[in-house]
Coordinates of C-alpha atoms and ligand atoms in Angstrom, one line a residue:
M1 CA -43.9 -33.0 -2.1
A2 CA -46.6 -30.6 -0.3
D3 CA -46.1 -28.9 2.8
P4 CA -49.6 -27.4 4.0
L5 CA -48.6 -26.8 7.3
G6 CA -45.3 -25.1 6.0
L7 CA -43.0 -27.1 8.5
G8 CA -40.4 -27.3 5.9
G9 CA -39.9 -23.4 6.5
F10 CA -39.5 -24.4 10.7
G11 CA -36.8 -27.1 9.3
V12 CA -34.7 -24.5 8.1
T13 CA -34.9 -22.1 11.1
L14 CA -34.3 -24.8 14.0
R15 CA -31.2 -25.9 11.9
T16 CA -29.9 -22.3 11.9
M17 CA -30.7 -21.7 15.5
L18 CA -28.5 -24.7 16.4
S19 CA -25.5 -24.2 13.9
K20 CA -22.2 -21.8 14.5
P21 CA -22.9 -18.4 14.1
V22 CA -21.1 -16.9 11.2
T23 CA -20.8 -13.3 12.6
E24 CA -17.8 -12.2 14.1
S25 CA -17.3 -9.8 17.1
Y26 CA -15.1 -6.9 15.4
P27 CA -13.4 -4.6 16.5
E28 CA -13.4 -6.8 19.8
Q29 CA -11.9 -9.6 18.1
K30 CA -9.7 -9.0 15.3
E31 CA -9.4 -12.2 12.6
P32 CA -6.4 -12.3 10.8
T33 CA -6.9 -11.5 7.0
A34 CA -6.1 -13.5 4.3
E35 CA -2.5 -13.3 3.2
R36 CA -2.7 -11.6 -0.3
Y37 CA -5.3 -9.6 1.3
H38 CA -5.6 -5.4 -0.4
G39 CA -5.2 -3.2 2.2
R40 CA -3.2 0.1 2.6
H41 CA -0.4 0.4 -0.1
Q42 CA 3.0 0.8 1.4
L43 CA 5.8 2.9 -0.3
N44 CA 8.9 0.5 0.0
R45 CA 12.8 1.5 0.6
Y46 CA 16.1 -0.1 -0.2
A47 CA 18.1 -1.6 2.4
D48 CA 20.1 1.7 2.9
G49 CA 17.3 3.4 3.3
L50 CA 16.8 5.4 0.0
E51 CA 12.9 5.2 -2.0
K52 CA 12.4 3.0 -4.6
C53 CA 10.0 5.0 -6.0
I54 CA 11.5 7.1 -8.8
G55 CA 8.8 9.1 -9.6
C56 CA 7.2 7.8 -13.0
E57 CA 3.6 8.2 -12.6
L58 CA 2.9 4.4 -14.1
C59 CA 1.0 3.6 -11.0
A60 CA -1.3 6.8 -11.4
W61 CA -1.7 6.1 -15.2
S62 CA -2.8 2.7 -14.6
C63 CA -5.0 3.3 -11.8
P64 CA -8.8 3.0 -13.0
A65 CA -10.4 5.1 -10.1
D66 CA -7.8 8.0 -10.5
A67 CA -6.6 7.4 -7.1
I68 CA -3.2 8.2 -7.1
Y69 CA -1.1 11.6 -7.6
V70 CA 2.5 11.7 -8.1
E71 CA 4.9 14.4 -8.9
G72 CA 8.4 13.3 -9.6
A73 CA 11.5 15.6 -9.6
D74 CA 15.0 15.2 -10.0
N75 CA 17.8 13.7 -7.5
T76 CA 21.0 15.9 -6.9
E77 CA 24.2 14.4 -5.5
E78 CA 23.8 16.8 -2.4
E79 CA 19.9 15.6 -2.2
R80 CA 19.5 12.1 -3.2
Y81 CA 15.7 10.1 -2.4
S82 CA 16.2 7.5 -4.7
P83 CA 18.8 6.0 -6.9
G84 CA 19.1 7.4 -10.4
E85 CA 17.6 10.3 -11.4
R86 CA 14.3 10.7 -10.4
Y87 CA 12.1 10.4 -7.1
G88 CA 8.5 10.7 -6.2
R89 CA 8.6 14.3 -4.4
V90 CA 4.9 14.3 -3.9
Y91 CA 2.7 11.2 -3.6
Q92 CA -0.5 10.9 -2.6
I93 CA -3.4 8.0 -2.7
N94 CA -7.2 9.1 -2.4
Y95 CA -9.1 6.0 -0.3
L96 CA -11.9 7.4 -0.9
R97 CA -11.6 6.7 -4.6
C98 CA -9.4 3.3 -4.5
I99 CA -11.1 0.2 -5.0
G100 CA -8.1 -2.1 -3.8
C101 CA -7.7 -3.7 -7.4
G102 CA -3.9 -3.4 -7.1
L103 CA -3.2 -2.5 -11.0
C104 CA -0.9 0.1 -9.4
V105 CA 1.4 -2.3 -8.2
E106 CA 1.7 -4.2 -10.9
A107 CA 2.4 -1.5 -12.9
C108 CA 5.3 0.0 -10.6
P109 CA 8.8 -0.8 -12.5
T110 CA 10.8 -0.7 -9.3
R111 CA 8.4 -2.7 -6.9
A112 CA 8.3 0.6 -5.1
L113 CA 4.5 -0.2 -4.3
T114 CA 2.9 -2.9 -2.5
M115 CA 0.3 -3.4 -0.5
T116 CA -0.1 -4.2 3.1
N117 CA -2.8 -6.4 4.9
E118 CA -3.8 -3.2 7.0
Y119 CA -7.6 -2.4 6.4
E120 CA -8.7 -0.4 9.4
M121 CA -8.6 3.2 7.6
A122 CA -11.6 4.7 8.7
D123 CA -12.0 8.2 9.6
G124 CA -14.4 11.2 10.0
E125 CA -13.0 13.2 8.2
R126 CA -12.5 13.0 3.9
A127 CA -9.4 14.7 3.8
E128 CA -7.5 12.3 6.2
L129 CA -8.4 9.6 3.7
I130 CA -6.4 11.1 1.2
Y131 CA -3.1 9.5 2.3
D132 CA 0.2 11.5 1.6
K133 CA 4.1 10.3 1.5
D134 CA 4.6 10.6 4.9
H135 CA 1.6 8.0 5.6
L136 CA 2.5 5.6 3.0
L137 CA 6.6 5.2 3.5
A138 CA 7.8 2.4 4.7
P139 CA 9.2 2.4 8.5
L140 CA 12.9 2.4 8.5
N141 CA 14.7 -0.4 9.8
P142 CA 17.6 -0.9 11.7
G143 CA 20.3 0.0 9.7
E144 CA 18.3 1.7 7.3
E145 CA 19.2 5.9 7.1
P146 CA 16.5 8.6 5.9
P147 CA 17.0 10.0 2.7
P148 CA 18.2 12.0 1.3
H149 CA 21.7 10.7 1.2
A150 CA 23.9 9.3 -1.1
M151 CA 23.9 5.8 -2.9
R152 CA 26.4 3.3 -1.3
P153 CA 29.8 3.8 -2.7
G154 CA 30.9 1.9 -5.7
T155 CA 27.4 1.1 -6.7
S156 CA 25.2 2.2 -9.2
A157 CA 21.4 2.9 -9.7
A158 CA 21.0 -0.4 -11.7
D159 CA 23.1 -1.8 -8.9
Y160 CA 19.9 -1.1 -6.7
Y161 CA 17.3 -2.1 -9.3
R162 CA 18.9 -5.8 -10.0
G163 CA 18.6 -6.1 -6.0
E164 CA 22.4 -6.5 -5.5
V165 CA 22.5 -3.6 -2.5
D166 CA 21.3 -5.2 0.6
S167 CA 22.1 -4.6 4.3
Ligands
SF4_201 S1 -5.3 -0.6 -5.9 FE1 -6.2 -0.1 -7.5 S2 -7.7 1.5 -7.7 FE2 -6.7 1.7 -5.6 S3 -4.8 3.3 -6.0 FE3 -4.3 1.0 -7.1 S4 -5.0 0.9 -9.2 FE4 -5.9 2.8 -7.8
SF4_202 S1 5.4 3.7 -6.9 FE1 6.1 3.0 -8.5 S2 4.6 3.5 -10.3 FE2 4.3 4.8 -8.9 S3 5.6 6.5 -9.1 FE3 6.6 5.4 -8.0 S4 8.1 3.8 -8.9 FE4 6.5 4.7 -10.5

C-alpha cells in the first residue's frame, strides 16, 4: 500500500524506542556465556596431578589456523610429567591466530585439551596473547601433586588412559 508521508518508517522508529534494549552493559554487567562456549583452552590433569598431555602434536596438526606449537619430550622414572613415554615439554597457543573452532580438542587422544568459557583475553601486547603451558595447565585441586612425580604404585599408563586412576 502506498505511504506518501513515510509514516510506516516512523512506526518502526516508535516500536524500537519502546522495546526493551538488547545491548549489554559490559564490562560492568557480565552475562554468562552459553554452556558450550569455546573460550580459552585448558590442559587437564589426572587426579594425582600428572598431566594428560602426551606431546603427540595431533592438536597442532589439526589446527586450521596454525595456532598451536608443541614440543614433546621423554618422561624418565626420575622425572615424570605424564603417564606413559612422552609429555608436552613446550605447549603454546597463539590467540592472535585461534578461531575457536575446537578441532584441536576433537583431535586430542587423551582429553588433555578442552576449552573453558573464559573469554576475557584482550591485551595491549601481542606477545601476551601467546599462552604457554603455565597459562594453560589446569590449577591443582586439593590432593593433586605437581609433577614431576611417579605414577600411582601398581598402576600402568593404560589405567590412566582408561580413567581408572581417580582421587
Ligand atoms: S580452537 Fe581451532 S583455531 Fe583455535 S587452536 Fe584449536 S584448532 Fe586451532
Ligand atoms: S593436547 Fe592432546 S593432542 Fe595436543 S599434544 Fe597434548 S595429547 Fe597430543
